[in-house]
Amino acid sequence: MTEQHGDAPPDEYVEAEIQRMLAEDPAIAEQGITVVCLERGLVLYGEVESPHRREEILRRVAERFPRVPITSDIGVIRTQAPSQVEELP
Amino acid sequence: MIRIAAVGDVHMDEDVVGRFRPALDELPDCADVLLLAGDLTRHGSESEARCVAREFGNLGVPVISVLGNHEHQCDEVPQVVKVLEDVGITVLEGNGIVLECAGGRLGVAGAKGFGGGFAGRCASDFGEPEMKAFVQTTKDSADALGRALRGLECDVLVALTHYSPVPDTLAGEPLEIYPFLGCYQLGQAIDSAPTALALHGHAHHGSERGTTPGGVRVRNVAHPVIKQAYSIFHLGDHLDRG
């Protein structure tokens, strides 16, 4: 899923603030999302355990930084049974 | 042969309940035990622990877990442990357990572990009290894991932690945060015993395979790394040969 918001280029402090917010905001509490600062905005990538969490991340970040262009590339981790076994002789 | 299923960092809450269960229901056919490498919850609340209990309780195979850093966020560790233990999940912290499996005796020693960094790039027990307390936590956790590993009498010995004992399985994470993802002292503890396999989680962007300096195989089973409900490892072929 890819979404964009805002129009103001971010600086390093915004990048740092978003990274901390992802972990410290009780509604998010994600340490596995990476924030990458590109020329025209920030990209969030990583994987979460449910579509709801992905939506919540985007909603909270857009709410707090409405002018920062955010692109999201966050996936939902698959939960299928393994098809292979690792043999460790 | 002993069959071990393992996963970490499942970060359960109401929105995740049921996602793992279809795969977990297959466990009695393919594994002797399920090991959980910590970060079972989002914030470590009692209510999230109940979600873990619903998803990972009553699976038909023994379930053994360590806690992760997320289980400490709400300061409800005793309540979390009780909820898990009430559904038969064994929670290890500086101790171990031996299971009689069809293929032999499996010993599992576990501890959450802590950060600190790896040889040549690690925190030192020096300076401010806060820094000394940080490093002391690292040392205490690794010491407890080492004692637990060396104290188990079994055919196959497995170490279970949340933090990583080696940098190998962190490949993919930014180098700058390695000291927050694991420490070499855990590797030293693992190498102080005849450990066959070390399992950990925590590093969501890390990689699956590594080895301690002493040659023990290490696997990062964080859910975002393995991208399946759990991984399965077969160990102890020598036990079948008698």
Short mmCIF file of C-alpha atoms in Angstrom, two decimals:
data_model
loop_
_atom_site.label_atom_id
_atom_site.label_comp_id
_atom_site.label_asym_id
_atom_site.label_seq_id
_atom_site.Cartn_x
_atom_site.Cartn_y
_atom_site.Cartn_z
CA MET A 1 0.00 0.00 0.00
CA THR A 2 1.34 3.46 -0.86
CA GLU A 3 -0.14 6.72 0.34
CA GLN A 4 1.11 10.28 0.28
CA HIS A 5 0.19 13.22 2.48
CA GLY A 6 1.43 16.80 2.81
CA ASP A 7 3.76 19.03 0.82
CA ALA A 8 6.56 20.29 3.11
CA PRO A 9 10.01 18.63 2.88
CA PRO A 10 10.99 17.14 6.25
CA ASP A 11 14.20 17.78 8.14
CA GLU A 12 16.22 15.41 10.31
CA TYR A 13 14.42 16.49 13.46
CA VAL A 14 11.08 15.53 11.99
CA GLU A 15 12.54 12.18 10.94
CA ALA A 16 13.81 11.60 14.48
CA GLU A 17 10.52 12.69 16.01
CA ILE A 18 8.52 10.31 13.82
CA GLN A 19 10.88 7.43 14.57
CA ARG A 20 10.40 7.99 18.30
CA MET A 21 6.68 8.49 17.92
CA LEU A 22 6.35 5.10 16.21
CA ALA A 23 7.78 3.42 19.31
CA GLU A 24 6.49 5.71 22.06
CA ASP A 25 2.94 6.50 20.96
CA PRO A 26 0.85 3.89 22.82
CA ALA A 27 -1.46 3.64 19.82
CA ILE A 28 1.47 2.51 17.68
CA ALA A 29 4.28 0.94 19.79
CA GLU A 30 6.20 -0.26 16.73
CA GLN A 31 9.98 -0.50 16.83
CA GLY A 32 10.23 -2.31 13.53
CA ILE A 33 9.24 0.52 11.20
CA THR A 34 12.06 2.31 9.44
CA VAL A 35 11.81 5.98 8.53
CA VAL A 36 13.85 7.00 5.50
CA CYS A 37 14.24 10.64 4.57
CA LEU A 38 14.26 11.23 0.83
CA GLU A 39 14.48 14.53 -1.02
CA ARG A 40 10.75 15.04 -1.30
CA GLY A 41 9.49 13.39 1.85
CA LEU A 42 9.65 10.50 4.25
CA VAL A 43 9.13 6.85 3.47
CA LEU A 44 7.89 4.47 6.17
CA TYR A 45 8.66 0.84 5.58
CA GLY A 46 8.53 -2.37 7.52
CA GLU A 47 5.90 -4.90 8.47
CA VAL A 48 3.17 -5.05 11.09
CA GLU A 49 0.86 -7.73 12.45
CA SER A 50 -2.48 -6.41 11.13
CA PRO A 51 -3.99 -4.04 8.52
CA HIS A 52 -5.47 -2.05 11.42
CA ARG A 53 -1.98 -1.26 12.77
CA ARG A 54 -0.80 -0.10 9.36
CA GLU A 55 -3.77 2.24 9.06
CA GLU A 56 -3.26 3.53 12.60
CA ILE A 57 0.41 4.37 11.90
CA LEU A 58 -0.51 6.39 8.82
CA ARG A 59 -3.39 8.12 10.58
CA ARG A 60 -1.35 9.13 13.64
CA VAL A 61 1.68 10.31 11.65
CA ALA A 62 -0.46 12.33 9.20
CA GLU A 63 -2.39 13.82 12.12
CA ARG A 64 0.76 14.98 13.91
CA PHE A 65 2.73 16.07 10.80
CA PRO A 66 0.02 17.19 8.36
CA ARG A 67 2.45 19.10 6.10
CA VAL A 68 5.12 16.40 5.77
CA PRO A 69 4.86 14.25 2.62
CA ILE A 70 4.72 10.66 3.84
CA THR A 71 4.93 7.61 1.63
CA SER A 72 4.03 4.30 3.21
CA ASP A 73 5.32 0.92 2.18
CA ILE A 74 4.25 -1.07 5.22
CA GLY A 75 3.23 -4.68 4.78
CA VAL A 76 1.27 -7.13 6.93
CA ILE A 77 3.32 -10.19 7.89
CA ARG A 78 2.08 -13.52 6.58
CA THR A 79 1.08 -16.21 9.10
CA GLN A 80 0.95 -19.39 7.05
CA ALA A 81 2.42 -22.66 8.34
CA PRO A 82 5.97 -23.31 7.09
CA SER A 83 6.34 -25.39 3.96
CA GLN A 84 9.92 -26.43 4.78
CA VAL A 85 11.89 -27.63 7.76
CA GLU A 86 15.51 -26.73 8.55
CA GLU A 87 17.54 -29.84 9.31
CA LEU A 88 20.35 -29.10 11.76
CA PRO A 89 22.53 -32.23 11.89
CA MET B 1 15.35 -36.46 16.39
CA ILE B 2 13.71 -33.54 18.18
CA ARG B 3 11.43 -31.15 16.28
CA ILE B 4 11.37 -27.55 17.46
CA ALA B 5 8.95 -24.89 16.25
CA ALA B 6 9.82 -21.28 17.07
CA VAL B 7 8.68 -17.72 16.50
CA GLY B 8 9.17 -14.38 18.25
CA ASP B 9 7.82 -10.85 18.07
CA VAL B 10 4.19 -11.75 17.42
CA HIS B 11 3.02 -8.60 19.25
CA MET B 12 -0.46 -9.86 20.05
CA ASP B 13 -3.50 -7.73 20.74
CA GLU B 14 -7.18 -8.16 19.92
CA ASP B 15 -6.57 -7.29 16.24
CA VAL B 16 -4.18 -10.24 15.78
CA VAL B 17 -6.08 -12.99 17.64
CA GLY B 18 -6.89 -15.83 15.25
CA ARG B 19 -4.27 -14.98 12.60
CA PHE B 20 -1.75 -17.59 13.82
CA ARG B 21 -4.21 -20.22 14.96
CA PRO B 22 -4.75 -22.18 11.72
CA ALA B 23 -1.00 -22.75 11.42
CA LEU B 24 -0.64 -23.42 15.15
CA ASP B 25 -3.29 -26.12 14.97
CA GLU B 26 -0.90 -28.11 12.73
CA LEU B 27 1.84 -28.15 15.38
CA PRO B 28 1.09 -31.53 17.01
CA ASP B 29 1.78 -33.18 13.64
CA CYS B 30 5.10 -31.46 12.98
CA ALA B 31 6.75 -30.35 16.24
CA ASP B 32 7.53 -31.58 19.76
CA VAL B 33 7.55 -28.09 21.27
CA LEU B 34 6.91 -24.44 20.40
CA LEU B 35 9.43 -21.86 21.60
CA LEU B 36 8.41 -18.18 21.77
CA ALA B 37 11.31 -15.69 21.62
CA GLY B 38 9.66 -12.77 23.43
CA ASP B 39 7.73 -9.65 22.43
CA LEU B 40 4.52 -11.61 22.62
CA THR B 41 2.53 -8.42 23.22
CA ARG B 42 2.51 -4.78 22.12
CA HIS B 43 2.73 -3.08 25.54
CA GLY B 44 3.00 -5.94 28.02
CA SER B 45 -0.47 -5.42 29.47
CA GLU B 46 -2.46 -8.16 31.16
CA SER B 47 -5.21 -7.84 28.56
CA GLU B 48 -2.72 -8.35 25.71
CA ALA B 49 -1.31 -11.36 27.57
CA ARG B 50 -4.83 -12.83 27.52
CA CYS B 51 -4.71 -12.53 23.71
CA VAL B 52 -1.42 -14.45 23.74
CA ALA B 53 -2.99 -17.08 25.98
CA ARG B 54 -5.96 -17.49 23.62
CA GLU B 55 -3.73 -17.79 20.56
CA PHE B 56 -0.83 -19.83 21.95
CA GLY B 57 -2.49 -21.77 24.78
CA ASN B 58 -3.78 -25.34 24.51
CA LEU B 59 -1.89 -26.16 21.32
CA GLY B 60 -1.33 -29.85 21.97
CA VAL B 61 2.44 -29.33 22.31
CA PRO B 62 4.39 -27.76 25.19
CA VAL B 63 4.96 -24.00 24.76
CA ILE B 64 8.05 -22.37 26.29
CA SER B 65 8.66 -18.64 26.19
CA VAL B 66 10.90 -15.82 27.27
CA LEU B 67 9.63 -12.28 27.60
CA GLY B 68 10.77 -9.41 25.39
CA ASN B 69 11.27 -5.71 26.00
CA HIS B 70 7.65 -4.99 25.00
CA GLU B 71 6.45 -7.12 27.93
CA HIS B 72 8.06 -4.58 30.26
CA GLN B 73 6.37 -1.44 28.89
CA CYS B 74 3.30 -1.50 31.20
CA ASP B 75 5.10 -2.74 34.32
CA GLU B 76 2.70 -5.68 34.48
CA VAL B 77 5.27 -8.47 34.13
CA PRO B 78 3.96 -10.61 37.05
CA GLN B 79 0.40 -10.40 35.71
CA VAL B 80 1.57 -11.24 32.18
CA VAL B 81 3.54 -14.25 33.41
CA LYS B 82 0.57 -15.49 35.45
CA VAL B 83 -1.83 -15.26 32.50
CA LEU B 84 0.62 -17.23 30.34
CA GLU B 85 1.35 -19.83 33.01
CA ASP B 86 -2.38 -20.30 33.66
CA VAL B 87 -2.74 -21.73 30.14
CA GLY B 88 0.35 -23.92 30.53
CA ILE B 89 2.95 -21.70 28.83
CA THR B 90 6.32 -21.98 30.60
CA VAL B 91 8.03 -18.61 30.98
CA LEU B 92 11.80 -18.73 31.41
CA GLU B 93 14.03 -16.02 32.84
CA GLY B 94 17.46 -17.21 33.85
CA ASN B 95 16.30 -20.79 34.26
CA GLY B 96 15.59 -23.86 32.17
CA ILE B 97 13.42 -26.89 31.66
CA VAL B 98 13.95 -30.39 30.31
CA LEU B 99 11.23 -32.00 28.18
CA GLU B 100 10.99 -35.71 27.50
CA CYS B 101 10.32 -35.82 23.77
CA ALA B 102 9.88 -38.95 21.65
CA GLY B 103 13.33 -38.37 20.16
CA GLY B 104 15.18 -37.62 23.41
CA ARG B 105 15.48 -35.12 26.24
CA LEU B 106 15.29 -31.50 25.11
CA GLY B 107 16.75 -28.89 27.45
CA VAL B 108 15.73 -25.27 26.96
CA ALA B 109 17.36 -22.47 28.94
CA GLY B 110 16.01 -18.97 28.49
CA ALA B 111 16.45 -15.34 29.37
CA LYS B 112 15.28 -12.12 27.82
CA GLY B 113 18.83 -10.86 27.52
CA PHE B 114 19.65 -7.21 26.94
CA GLY B 115 21.56 -4.84 24.70
CA GLY B 116 25.16 -3.79 25.11
CA GLY B 117 26.77 -4.37 21.74
CA PHE B 118 29.31 -6.72 20.29
CA ALA B 119 33.04 -7.24 20.69
CA GLY B 120 35.01 -4.06 20.05
CA ARG B 121 31.86 -1.96 19.73
CA CYS B 122 30.15 -2.42 23.06
CA ALA B 123 29.17 -0.53 26.15
CA SER B 124 31.63 -0.57 29.08
CA ASP B 125 31.03 -0.74 32.82
CA PHE B 126 32.47 2.74 33.33
CA GLY B 127 31.38 6.28 34.06
CA GLU B 128 27.90 7.40 35.03
CA PRO B 129 25.74 5.23 37.29
CA GLU B 130 23.20 4.95 34.47
CA MET B 131 25.85 3.49 32.17
CA LYS B 132 27.06 1.06 34.82
CA ALA B 133 23.48 -0.02 35.51
CA PHE B 134 22.95 -0.63 31.78
CA VAL B 135 26.04 -2.83 31.48
CA GLN B 136 25.28 -4.61 34.76
CA THR B 137 21.87 -5.57 33.37
CA THR B 138 23.62 -7.01 30.31
CA LYS B 139 26.06 -8.99 32.45
CA ASP B 140 23.43 -10.26 34.90
CA SER B 141 21.18 -11.52 32.14
CA ALA B 142 24.01 -13.28 30.30
CA ASP B 143 25.35 -14.80 33.53
CA ALA B 144 21.90 -16.15 34.39
CA LEU B 145 21.53 -17.65 30.92
CA GLY B 146 24.97 -19.28 31.13
CA ARG B 147 24.21 -20.82 34.54
CA ALA B 148 20.86 -22.12 33.31
CA LEU B 149 22.42 -23.67 30.20
CA ARG B 150 25.23 -25.36 32.13
CA GLY B 151 22.79 -26.72 34.69
CA LEU B 152 20.61 -28.76 32.33
CA GLU B 153 21.03 -32.51 31.86
CA CYS B 154 19.66 -33.37 28.42
CA ASP B 155 20.39 -34.81 24.98
CA VAL B 156 19.84 -31.61 22.99
CA LEU B 157 20.37 -28.16 24.52
CA VAL B 158 18.71 -25.01 23.16
CA ALA B 159 19.17 -21.39 24.27
CA LEU B 160 16.15 -19.09 23.98
CA THR B 161 16.52 -15.31 24.23
CA HIS B 162 14.82 -12.20 22.97
CA TYR B 163 17.97 -10.15 22.35
CA SER B 164 20.56 -11.44 19.92
CA PRO B 165 23.78 -13.18 21.00
CA VAL B 166 25.58 -12.43 17.72
CA PRO B 167 25.74 -9.61 15.17
CA ASP B 168 25.31 -12.04 12.24
CA THR B 169 21.53 -12.22 12.60
CA LEU B 170 21.25 -8.44 12.79
CA ALA B 171 22.39 -7.98 9.19
CA GLY B 172 19.81 -5.69 7.64
CA GLU B 173 19.45 -3.51 10.73
CA PRO B 174 21.27 -0.16 10.89
CA LEU B 175 24.74 -0.70 12.39
CA GLU B 176 24.13 2.21 14.75
CA ILE B 177 21.44 0.34 16.68
CA TYR B 178 23.25 -3.00 17.08
CA PRO B 179 24.05 -2.20 20.76
CA PHE B 180 20.30 -2.00 21.42
CA LEU B 181 19.63 -5.32 19.72
CA GLY B 182 21.96 -7.68 21.53
CA CYS B 183 25.27 -8.28 23.21
CA TYR B 184 28.28 -10.55 22.89
CA GLN B 185 27.92 -11.69 26.52
CA LEU B 186 24.87 -13.76 25.53
CA GLY B 187 27.02 -15.49 22.91
CA GLN B 188 29.66 -16.17 25.54
CA ALA B 189 27.03 -17.71 27.80
CA ILE B 190 25.76 -19.90 24.96
CA ASP B 191 29.31 -21.01 24.16
CA SER B 192 29.93 -21.92 27.82
CA ALA B 193 27.63 -24.95 27.48
CA PRO B 194 27.16 -27.70 24.87
CA THR B 195 24.40 -25.69 23.18
CA ALA B 196 23.08 -27.10 19.90
CA LEU B 197 20.98 -24.12 18.82
CA ALA B 198 20.33 -20.55 19.95
CA LEU B 199 17.05 -18.84 19.05
CA HIS B 200 16.23 -15.17 19.42
CA GLY B 201 13.95 -12.43 18.11
CA HIS B 202 13.89 -8.61 18.51
CA ALA B 203 15.65 -7.67 15.25
CA HIS B 204 12.73 -7.18 12.84
CA HIS B 205 14.97 -6.14 9.96
CA GLY B 206 17.67 -8.70 10.72
CA SER B 207 18.45 -11.96 8.98
CA GLU B 208 17.84 -15.59 9.84
CA ARG B 209 21.17 -17.31 10.24
CA GLY B 210 24.31 -16.82 12.27
CA THR B 211 26.90 -18.62 14.39
CA THR B 212 28.50 -17.82 17.73
CA PRO B 213 32.30 -17.57 17.92
CA GLY B 214 32.17 -21.05 19.48
CA GLY B 215 30.30 -22.49 16.50
CA VAL B 216 26.75 -22.67 17.90
CA ARG B 217 24.10 -22.09 15.25
CA VAL B 218 21.95 -19.03 15.87
CA ARG B 219 18.57 -18.36 14.30
CA ASN B 220 16.60 -15.11 14.41
CA VAL B 221 12.97 -16.23 14.53
CA ALA B 222 11.38 -12.77 14.74
CA HIS B 223 8.09 -13.01 12.87
CA PRO B 224 8.95 -10.18 10.44
CA VAL B 225 12.15 -12.06 9.55
CA ILE B 226 10.77 -15.58 9.05
CA LYS B 227 7.53 -14.31 7.43
CA GLN B 228 5.53 -17.38 8.43
CA ALA B 229 3.70 -18.46 11.59
CA TYR B 230 6.79 -20.28 12.91
CA SER B 231 9.95 -22.00 11.72
CA ILE B 232 10.70 -25.66 12.35
CA PHE B 233 14.13 -27.07 13.18
CA HIS B 234 15.07 -30.73 13.37
CA LEU B 235 17.92 -31.48 15.77
CA GLY B 236 19.55 -34.51 17.31
CA ASP B 237 19.83 -36.90 14.37
CA HIS B 238 22.50 -38.70 16.40
CA LEU B 239 19.85 -39.72 18.94
CA ASP B 240 18.06 -41.84 16.31
CA ARG B 241 21.30 -43.71 15.58
CA GLY B 242 21.58 -44.71 19.24
#
